[in-house]
C-alpha cells in the first residue's frame, strides 16, 4: 500500500512555497481537454469547482440538495479563523499552527497544519472580495472574536451565520462559472459509486434523485468534497442528508480511511427532548465567550435555575480548567459535561443538560450588546424551546458534530487511489484528534480555493494526452450493475422496520460505546451488535415504492447500509488505539484526575484502514507522525 | 395531542394532485412540524404506502430547503420562522392542518410537497456575484467598510432562498429574493463595479422566468423567515432606473 505523504522538503515555513515552485502546471490551452468531477458543493466543493472553472477546466459539479447553496456548510454559525493578527495580540501563522497542532493533540501532520494556517490569510481576502459581510468595527476594519481553545482573537464572523455567508460567496462564484458554462451543475444527484480504471479514478455513478435514473459520468480526476458523516449517530448537529456514502464507496474501491472513530462531540447543542427527535440543534460555541457553564452543586436539584443562589452553583469548567474556563476546547468541555451529567447533576426534564448562563454578561455589557452579538441565536433558542434566554440560562448538552476522520490523503490531498482527491471534512488531514472551533470552514475553503488548484494541476499535467474517458468501459458497466442490484434489492425488501429505526439503533450504539468515552469490552460488544443489526437490516427493513421515481426512503436505505459498515470500522479504529487523545477517550487510559493519557511511544501515527471485503476484518496501515518543529507536550488547559 | 392533516399528494409533475386526509393520535406538542411528518411517514411506510415527500435538510432554519404552506400561510403561523423551526405547540389539540406545497407558476410541483426552485439559481447565475477569480483579491482591510454598511449588507445577504416570498405573493413575484441580492451587492464597495450590469441582467432573468410582477403588497416581508425588508425592492427599482439612465 502506497502511503507516502509526499511532504515537500525544506523548512516548515517554506514547504508550501517549495511545493508550488516545483509543481507541474497545465497550460491554459490544454485545460479545455481535461474533465474534472467534483462531488459536493459545500465550501470545499464549490470553491474547487469554481476555481477550476475559472482556470478553464471542464468541471461537473454534483450535490444531493436542490441547490448548491444548501450544502451543510451553510449551517456553520460561529466563524472562521485566520492568522491576520489584526488585533495585534501576538497572533501569527506559526502560533495558529501550534494552536491547531496542540488542539488536535499532536495527531496531525505538521506540514499540512502549517499550510492551512498560512493559507488562512488569503481566504479572508478572497471572501471579502466576494462580498461576504463580515462583522466590522466602527472604523470600518474587520472585527475578530476569540473562539474555543485559543488565547488570541483570530475568528472572523458574519453575525451567527458565518458558514452561510462564506458558502453564499463560494456558491455565487460557482454559479458565475455555471453561467459561463465552464461548470455543469447537477443538483439532486447522489453519487453511488466510484469508477476506477487501470488503478485511476475515472468517473462516478450517480442517481438522479428526482427521476431515479442512473447516470455515468467520466473524468480525468474526481474530487470528493462530500462533508462529514457525523449523522451516523442519528442525533447530531448535521443535516438530515449528510452521509458517508461517497467516501465509503470510494473506500471499498481502494481508498484508505483514516481515523474514522475521531468524532468531535460538540459541547453546546440543545439537549434531546424525546424519541421522535430527528436532530440536535447546535448553539454556536461563540456563546461561550460570554456565557458561563454550570450545574447545581446539589445532586438532583429541583429548583429552577434562577432560584439557585450563586454559592450553590458549580461552574465546573472554571473550576477544573482555570486558565481557559468556559473556553476550554470542545473535547474537554463535552467530556466534563458528560462527567457531571452521568454523576447525576444534569438539568432539564431528562436531566441530560447543563446551564449556559448569560446573566453576568448582560449585567456587565447590557442586553443590547448581547443582542447584537447573538440575537439570532437567542431567537432560535426561543423558537425551539419556547424559553427566553435573556431571562433564564440556556440548557445545552453534547452532540455529535464533526468527523476529524475521513479519507486518508497525502500532502496533495490525493487519496490512495491516483486521481481521487478528498477535500474539506471528507478528508482526515488537518485537525488531528480534535478540531479547534472555526478551523473547519477554513480548512474546507483553503482546500478548495488555494491548495487543490495547485496539487490537482500537478496530477492533471500527466493527463493532457489521455483523451476523453469513455463511459462504456467495462468498469462503468460493472459499477452501474452493482448499484442497480443494490437498489433493486432494497425495494424488494418488505420487512417490519423503517430505515430510520435502524439508523436510530445504530446511532445509540455508537453514542454509548464509540462516543465521548470508549472501552475495550464496550467496543467489542458494539462490533458484534452492529454485525447483527446489519444482517437484520438486509432481512427486515421495509422500503416502499420503486427505484425509478423519487423515493426518499430508498435514498436513506443506501446511506444507512453504508453507516452500518462505517460504524463497525469506527469501532475497530477506536479499539486498536490503546491511548486517549483528543476526542478519542479510552477509559483504560486516563490520569487519576480523569484527563486523557496519550501514548506517544506507541501511537504517534495515523491509523489508515483498508477494506478487505464484507465479512473480513479491515487491515490497519500506519503512517508515522514526525514532529520536527514542535515537541509533543501534554495538553493542559488547567 | 391529536391532529387531522389534509396533505397535498401528487405523484409527479404531470399528474393531477389532491388533498388527502390523515389522522395522527398521540403526537407530542414538543415535536417539530417536520418530526410530525416523519411520524406520519413511518406509519405510511410500515403499511406499504408511499410516504409524503417533503423538502428539508438542515432542520435549523438556515439551508432554505424546507417550506410548505400550512393552513394557507408560507412556513405556517409563526412569523419569520421556517417550517423546520415550527413546533406543534403552535397548534391546538384536534386541529385540522392543511399542508400544501409552495405553489407558484415558476415553482412547478415535483412530487407531493416538493417544488422546483431552480429559477432562483438561474437568477443568481445571471449576475448575483462579484466577478473576482480565486487569487485576485486584495488585502481584506485595504477597503474599510463602515459598521452600519456592513450590517445593512448583511441584512440583505441573510436570505436563505426558500421561496416563501414567491409562494405567499398573489402575483408569484420573486422581487424580494432578487432585490435582496442586488442590494447586498450594491451596498458594498466590492459590488459597486458591476452594479449596473448586475441589476439589468438579474431583473431580465427574473422576467424571463415564470414569476409575476411586484405590486407592492408587502406580503413577502411578512412571511420571510429572515425578515428581509421590502426596502430591498425599493433599492432594486432605484438601481434599475439608475442603470437604465446611465446606459442611455
Ligand atoms: C451546525 C454546524 C456548525 C458549524 N459551525 C462551524 C463554525 O462556526 N466554524 C467552522 O469552522 N466550522 C463549523 N462547522 C463545521 C463546518 O461547517 C464543516 O466542517 C464544513 O462546512 C464542511 O464543508 P464541506 O465543504 O467539507 O462539506 P459540506 O458543506 O457538508 O458539503 C457537502 C456537500 O457534499 C454533497 N454530498 C454529500 N454526499 C453526496 C453524495 N453521495 N452525492 C452527491 N453529493 C453529495 C452535499 O450535497 C454537499 O453539497 C459547523 C458544522 C455544523 C454541522
Ligand atoms: S430544513 Fe433547512 S431551513 Fe428548514
Coordinates of N, CA, C and O in Angstrom, one line a residue, chain A residues 179-307:
Chain A
X179 N -22.9 29.9 -15.3 CA -23.4 30.8 -16.3 C -22.4 30.8 -17.5 O -22.8 30.9 -18.7
X180 N -21.1 30.8 -17.2 CA -20.1 30.8 -18.3 C -19.9 29.4 -18.9 O -19.0 29.3 -19.8
X181 N -20.6 28.5 -18.4 CA -20.6 27.1 -19.0 C -19.2 26.4 -18.8 O -18.9 25.4 -19.5
X182 N -18.4 26.9 -17.8 CA -17.2 26.1 -17.5 C -17.5 25.0 -16.5 O -16.8 24.0 -16.4
X183 N -18.6 25.2 -15.8 CA -19.1 24.2 -14.8 C -20.5 23.8 -15.2 O -21.3 24.6 -15.4
X184 N -20.7 22.5 -15.2 CA -22.1 21.9 -15.4 C -22.5 21.5 -14.0 O -21.8 20.7 -13.3
X185 N -23.7 21.9 -13.6 CA -24.1 21.6 -12.2 C -25.2 20.6 -12.2 O -26.2 20.7 -13.0
X186 N -25.1 19.6 -11.4 CA -26.1 18.5 -11.3 C -26.6 18.5 -9.8 O -26.0 17.9 -9.0
X187 N -27.7 19.2 -9.5 CA -28.3 19.2 -8.2 C -29.2 18.0 -8.1 O -29.5 17.4 -9.1
X188 N -29.5 17.6 -6.9 CA -30.4 16.4 -6.7 C -29.8 15.2 -7.4 O -30.5 14.4 -8.0
X189 N -28.5 15.0 -7.4 CA -27.8 13.9 -7.9 C -27.0 13.3 -6.8 O -26.2 14.0 -6.2
X190 N -27.1 12.0 -6.5 CA -26.3 11.4 -5.5 C -25.3 10.4 -6.0 O -25.6 9.6 -6.8
X191 N -24.0 10.6 -5.6 CA -23.0 9.7 -6.1 C -23.2 8.3 -5.4 O -23.3 8.3 -4.2
X192 N -23.3 7.3 -6.2 CA -23.4 5.9 -5.6 C -22.2 5.0 -5.8 O -22.1 4.0 -5.2
X193 N -21.4 5.4 -6.7 CA -20.1 4.6 -6.8 C -19.0 5.4 -7.5 O -19.3 6.3 -8.3
X194 N -17.8 4.9 -7.2 CA -16.6 5.5 -7.9 C -16.2 4.5 -9.0 O -16.2 3.3 -8.7
X195 N -15.8 5.0 -10.1 CA -15.3 4.1 -11.2 C -13.8 4.2 -11.3 O -13.3 5.3 -11.4
X196 N -13.2 3.1 -11.1 CA -11.7 3.0 -11.2 C -11.3 2.2 -12.4 O -11.7 1.1 -12.6
X197 N -10.5 2.9 -13.3 CA -10.0 2.2 -14.5 C -8.5 2.1 -14.4 O -7.8 3.2 -14.3
X198 N -7.9 1.0 -14.6 CA -6.4 0.8 -14.5 C -5.8 1.5 -13.3 O -4.8 2.2 -13.4
X199 N -6.5 1.3 -12.2 CA -6.0 1.9 -10.9 C -6.2 3.4 -10.7 O -5.8 3.9 -9.7
X200 N -6.8 4.1 -11.7 CA -7.0 5.5 -11.5 C -8.5 5.8 -11.4 O -9.4 5.2 -12.0
X201 N -8.9 6.9 -10.6 CA -10.2 7.3 -10.5 C -10.6 7.9 -11.8 O -10.0 8.9 -12.3
X202 N -11.7 7.4 -12.5 CA -12.1 7.9 -13.8 C -13.5 8.3 -13.9 O -14.0 8.6 -15.0
X203 N -14.3 8.2 -12.8 CA -15.7 8.6 -13.0 C -16.5 8.2 -11.8 O -16.0 7.6 -10.9
X204 N -17.8 8.5 -11.9 CA -18.7 8.1 -10.9 C -20.1 7.6 -11.5 O -20.4 7.9 -12.6
X205 N -20.8 6.9 -10.7 CA -22.2 6.5 -11.0 C -23.1 7.3 -10.1 O -22.8 7.4 -8.9
X206 N -24.0 8.0 -10.6 CA -24.9 8.8 -9.8 C -26.4 8.4 -10.1 O -26.7 7.9 -11.1
X207 N -27.2 8.8 -9.1 CA -28.6 8.6 -9.3 C -29.3 10.0 -9.2 O -29.0 10.8 -8.3
X208 N -30.1 10.2 -10.3 CA -30.9 11.5 -10.3 C -32.0 11.3 -9.3 O -32.9 10.4 -9.5
X209 N -32.0 12.0 -8.2 CA -33.0 11.7 -7.1 C -34.4 12.2 -7.5 O -35.3 11.7 -6.8
X210 N -34.5 13.0 -8.5 CA -35.9 13.4 -8.9 C -36.5 12.3 -9.8 O -37.8 12.2 -9.8
X211 N -35.7 11.7 -10.6 CA -36.3 10.7 -11.6 C -35.9 9.3 -11.3 O -36.5 8.4 -11.9
X212 N -34.9 9.1 -10.5 CA -34.5 7.7 -10.2 C -33.5 7.2 -11.3 O -33.0 6.1 -11.2
X213 N -33.3 8.0 -12.3 CA -32.4 7.5 -13.4 C -30.9 7.3 -12.9 O -30.4 8.1 -12.1
X214 N -30.2 6.3 -13.4 CA -28.8 6.1 -13.0 C -28.0 6.6 -14.2 O -28.3 6.3 -15.4
X215 N -27.0 7.4 -13.9 CA -26.2 8.0 -14.9 C -24.7 7.7 -14.7 O -24.2 7.5 -13.6
X216 N -23.9 7.8 -15.8 CA -22.5 7.6 -15.7 C -21.8 8.9 -16.1 O -22.2 9.6 -17.0
X217 N -20.8 9.3 -15.3 CA -20.0 10.5 -15.7 C -18.5 10.1 -15.6 O -18.1 9.5 -14.6
X218 N -17.8 10.5 -16.6 CA -16.4 10.2 -16.7 C -15.5 11.4 -16.6 O -16.0 12.5 -16.9
X219 N -14.3 11.3 -16.0 CA -13.4 12.5 -15.9 C -12.0 12.0 -15.7 O -11.7 10.8 -15.5
X220 N -11.1 13.0 -15.8 CA -9.6 12.7 -15.6 C -9.3 12.7 -14.1 O -8.2 12.1 -13.8
X221 N -10.1 13.3 -13.3 CA -9.9 13.2 -11.9 C -11.2 13.4 -11.2 O -12.1 14.1 -11.8
X222 N -11.3 12.9 -10.0 CA -12.6 13.0 -9.2 C -12.2 13.6 -7.9 O -11.3 13.2 -7.2
X223 N -13.0 14.6 -7.5 CA -12.9 15.2 -6.2 C -14.1 14.9 -5.3 O -15.2 15.1 -5.7
X224 N -13.8 14.3 -4.1 CA -14.9 14.1 -3.2 C -14.8 15.2 -2.1 O -13.8 15.3 -1.4
X225 N -15.8 16.1 -2.1 CA -15.9 17.1 -1.1 C -17.3 17.0 -0.5 O -18.1 17.9 -0.5
X226 N -17.5 15.8 0.1 CA -18.9 15.4 0.5 C -19.2 15.6 2.0 O -20.2 15.1 2.5
X227 N -18.3 16.3 2.7 CA -18.6 16.7 4.0 C -18.4 15.6 5.0 O -17.8 14.5 4.8
X228 N -19.0 15.8 6.2 CA -18.8 14.9 7.3 C -19.9 13.8 7.4 O -20.9 14.0 6.8
X229 N -19.6 12.8 8.2 CA -20.6 11.7 8.4 C -21.0 11.5 9.8 O -21.5 10.5 10.2
X230 N -21.0 12.6 10.6 CA -21.4 12.6 12.0 C -22.9 12.2 12.1 O -23.3 11.8 13.2
X231 N -23.6 12.3 11.1 CA -25.0 11.9 11.1 C -25.2 10.4 11.4 O -26.3 9.9 11.6
X232 N -24.0 9.7 11.3 CA -24.1 8.2 11.6 C -24.6 8.0 13.0 O -25.2 7.0 13.3
X233 N -24.5 9.0 13.9 CA -25.0 8.9 15.3 C -26.5 9.2 15.3 O -27.1 9.2 16.4
X234 N -27.1 9.3 14.2 CA -28.5 9.7 14.0 C -28.8 11.1 14.7 O -29.0 12.1 13.9
X235 N -28.7 11.2 16.0 CA -28.8 12.5 16.6 C -27.5 13.2 16.5 O -26.5 12.8 17.0
X236 N -27.5 14.3 15.8 CA -26.2 15.1 15.6 C -26.6 16.5 15.1 O -27.8 16.8 14.9
X237 N -25.6 17.3 15.0 CA -25.8 18.7 14.5 C -25.8 18.7 13.0 O -25.9 19.8 12.4
X238 N -25.7 17.6 12.3 CA -25.6 17.6 10.9 C -27.0 17.6 10.2 O -28.0 17.4 10.9
X239 N -27.0 17.9 8.9 CA -28.3 17.9 8.2 C -28.8 16.5 8.0 O -28.0 15.6 8.1
X240 N -30.0 16.4 7.7 CA -30.6 15.0 7.5 C -30.0 14.2 6.4 O -29.8 13.0 6.5
X241 N -29.5 14.9 5.4 CA -29.0 14.2 4.2 C -27.5 14.0 4.3 O -26.9 13.2 3.4
X242 N -26.8 14.5 5.3 CA -25.4 14.3 5.4 C -25.1 12.8 5.4 O -25.8 12.1 6.1
X243 N -24.0 12.4 4.8 CA -23.8 10.9 4.7 C -22.4 10.6 4.5 O -21.5 11.5 4.2
X244 N -22.1 9.3 4.6 CA -20.7 8.9 4.4 C -20.6 8.1 3.2 O -19.6 7.4 2.9
X245 N -21.6 8.0 2.4 CA -21.7 7.1 1.3 C -20.6 7.3 0.2 O -20.0 6.3 -0.3
X246 N -20.4 8.5 -0.2 CA -19.5 8.8 -1.3 C -18.1 8.3 -0.9 O -17.4 7.6 -1.6
X247 N -17.6 8.7 0.3 CA -16.3 8.3 0.7 C -16.2 6.8 1.0 O -15.2 6.2 0.8
X248 N -17.3 6.3 1.5 CA -17.3 4.8 1.9 C -17.2 4.0 0.6 O -16.5 3.0 0.5
X249 N -18.0 4.4 -0.4 CA -17.9 3.6 -1.6 C -16.6 3.7 -2.3 O -16.1 2.8 -2.9
X250 N -15.9 4.9 -2.2 CA -14.6 5.1 -2.7 C -13.6 4.2 -1.8 O -12.7 3.6 -2.4
X251 N -13.9 4.1 -0.5 CA -13.1 3.3 0.3 C -13.1 1.8 -0.1 O -12.1 1.1 -0.2
X252 N -14.3 1.4 -0.5 CA -14.5 0.0 -0.9 C -13.8 -0.2 -2.3 O -13.6 -1.4 -2.7
X253 N -13.5 0.9 -3.0 CA -12.8 0.7 -4.2 C -11.3 0.9 -4.0 O -10.5 1.0 -5.0
X254 N -10.8 1.0 -2.8 CA -9.4 1.0 -2.6 C -8.8 2.2 -1.8 O -7.6 2.3 -1.5
X255 N -9.6 3.3 -1.6 CA -9.1 4.4 -0.8 C -9.1 4.1 0.6 O -10.1 3.6 1.2
X256 N -8.0 4.4 1.3 CA -7.9 4.1 2.7 C -8.7 5.1 3.5 O -8.8 6.3 3.2
X257 N -9.3 4.7 4.6 CA -10.0 5.6 5.6 C -9.1 5.8 6.8 O -8.6 4.9 7.4
X258 N -8.9 7.1 7.2 CA -8.1 7.4 8.3 C -8.9 7.8 9.5 O -9.9 8.5 9.4
X259 N -8.5 7.3 10.6 CA -9.1 7.7 11.9 C -10.6 7.8 11.9 O -11.1 8.9 12.4
X260 N -11.3 6.9 11.4 CA -12.8 7.1 11.3 C -13.5 7.3 12.6 O -14.6 7.9 12.7
X261 N -12.9 6.9 13.7 CA -13.6 7.0 15.0 C -13.5 8.3 15.7 O -14.1 8.6 16.7
X262 N -12.6 9.2 15.1 CA -12.4 10.5 15.8 C -13.5 11.5 15.4 O -13.5 12.2 14.4
X263 N -14.5 11.5 16.3 CA -15.7 12.3 16.1 C -15.7 13.4 17.1 O -15.6 13.1 18.3
X264 N -15.9 14.6 16.7 CA -16.0 15.7 17.7 C -17.4 15.7 18.2 O -18.4 15.8 17.4
X265 N -17.5 15.6 19.5 CA -18.9 15.8 20.1 C -18.9 17.2 20.7 O -18.1 17.6 21.5
X266 N -19.8 18.0 20.1 CA -19.8 19.4 20.4 C -20.5 19.7 21.8 O -21.5 19.1 22.0
X267 N -19.9 20.6 22.6 CA -20.4 20.7 23.9 C -21.7 21.6 24.0 O -22.5 21.5 24.9
X268 N -22.0 22.4 23.0 CA -23.1 23.3 23.1 C -24.2 23.1 22.1 O -24.5 24.0 21.3
X269 N -24.9 21.9 22.2 CA -26.0 21.7 21.4 C -27.3 21.7 22.3 O -27.1 21.7 23.5
X270 N -28.4 21.8 21.7 CA -29.6 21.7 22.5 C -29.9 20.2 22.9 O -29.6 19.3 22.1
X271 N -30.3 20.0 24.1 CA -30.5 18.6 24.5 C -31.6 17.9 23.8 O -32.5 18.5 23.3
X272 N -31.6 16.6 23.8 CA -32.7 15.8 23.2 C -33.9 15.9 24.1 O -33.8 15.9 25.3
X273 N -35.1 16.0 23.5 CA -36.3 16.1 24.3 C -37.2 14.9 24.2 O -38.2 14.8 24.9
X274 N -37.0 14.0 23.2 CA -37.9 12.8 23.1 C -37.4 11.9 22.0 O -36.5 12.3 21.2
X275 N -38.0 10.7 21.8 CA -37.6 9.7 20.8 C -37.8 10.1 19.4 O -37.2 9.6 18.5
X276 N -38.8 11.0 19.2 CA -39.2 11.4 17.9 C -38.1 12.3 17.3 O -38.1 12.6 16.1
X277 N -37.2 12.8 18.1 CA -36.3 13.8 17.7 C -35.4 13.4 16.5 O -34.9 12.3 16.5
X278 N -35.3 14.3 15.6 CA -34.6 14.0 14.3 C -33.2 14.6 14.3 O -32.3 14.1 13.5
X279 N -33.0 15.7 15.0 CA -31.6 16.3 15.0 C -31.4 17.1 16.2 O -32.4 17.4 16.9
X280 N -30.2 17.4 16.5 CA -29.9 18.3 17.7 C -29.3 19.6 17.1 O -28.4 19.6 16.3
X281 N -29.9 20.7 17.5 CA -29.5 21.9 17.0 C -28.3 22.5 17.8 O -28.3 22.5 19.0
X282 N -27.4 22.9 17.0 CA -26.2 23.5 17.7 C -26.4 24.9 18.1 O -27.1 25.7 17.4
X283 N -26.0 25.3 19.3 CA -25.9 26.7 19.6 C -24.5 27.1 19.5 O -23.6 26.4 20.1
X284 N -24.2 28.1 18.7 CA -22.8 28.4 18.4 C -21.9 28.4 19.7 O -22.3 29.0 20.7
X285 N -20.7 27.9 19.5 CA -19.8 27.9 20.6 C -19.4 29.3 20.9 O -18.9 29.6 22.0
X286 N -19.6 30.3 20.0 CA -19.2 31.7 20.3 C -19.9 32.1 21.6 O -19.5 33.0 22.3
X287 N -21.0 31.5 21.9 CA -21.8 31.8 23.1 C -21.0 31.6 24.3 O -21.2 32.3 25.4
X288 N -20.0 30.7 24.2 CA -19.1 30.5 25.4 C -18.2 31.7 25.7 O -17.6 31.7 26.8
X289 N -18.1 32.6 24.8 CA -17.3 33.8 25.1 C -17.9 34.6 26.2 O -17.3 35.3 27.0
X290 N -19.3 34.6 26.2 CA -20.0 35.5 27.2 C -20.8 34.6 28.2 O -21.3 35.2 29.2
X291 N -21.1 33.4 27.8 CA -21.9 32.6 28.7 C -21.1 31.7 29.6 O -19.9 31.4 29.3
X292 N -21.6 31.5 30.8 CA -20.8 30.7 31.8 C -21.6 29.4 32.0 O -22.8 29.4 32.1
X293 N -20.8 28.3 32.0 CA -21.4 27.0 32.1 C -21.4 26.5 33.6 O -20.4 26.6 34.3
X294 N -22.6 26.0 34.0 CA -22.6 25.5 35.4 C -23.7 24.4 35.5 O -24.6 24.3 34.7
X295 N -23.6 23.7 36.6 CA -24.7 22.8 37.0 C -24.9 23.0 38.5 O -24.0 23.6 39.2
X296 N -26.0 22.6 39.1 CA -26.2 22.8 40.5 C -25.2 22.0 41.3 O -24.7 20.9 40.9
X297 N -24.8 22.5 42.5 CA -23.9 21.8 43.3 C -24.5 20.5 43.9 O -23.9 19.5 44.2
X298 N -25.9 20.7 44.1 CA -26.6 19.6 44.8 C -27.1 18.6 43.7 O -27.6 19.0 42.7
X299 N -27.0 17.3 44.0 CA -27.4 16.3 43.1 C -29.0 16.4 43.0 O -29.6 16.7 44.0
X300 N -29.5 16.1 41.8 CA -31.0 16.0 41.7 C -31.7 17.3 42.1 O -32.7 17.2 42.8
X301 N -31.1 18.4 41.8 CA -31.7 19.7 42.2 C -33.1 19.9 41.6 O -33.2 19.6 40.4
X302 N -34.0 20.3 42.3 CA -35.4 20.5 41.8 C -35.7 22.0 41.5 O -36.6 22.3 40.8
X303 N -34.9 22.9 42.1 CA -35.2 24.3 41.9 C -34.9 24.8 40.5 O -34.1 24.2 39.8
X304 N -35.6 25.8 40.1 CA -35.3 26.4 38.8 C -34.0 27.1 38.8 O -33.5 27.6 39.9
X305 N -33.4 27.3 37.7 CA -32.0 27.9 37.6 C -31.9 29.2 38.4 O -31.0 29.4 39.2
X306 N -32.8 30.1 38.1 CA -32.7 31.4 38.7 C -32.9 31.4 40.2 O -32.5 32.3 40.9
X307 N -33.5 30.3 40.7 CA -33.7 30.2 42.2 C -32.5 29.6 42.9 O -32.5 29.5 44.1

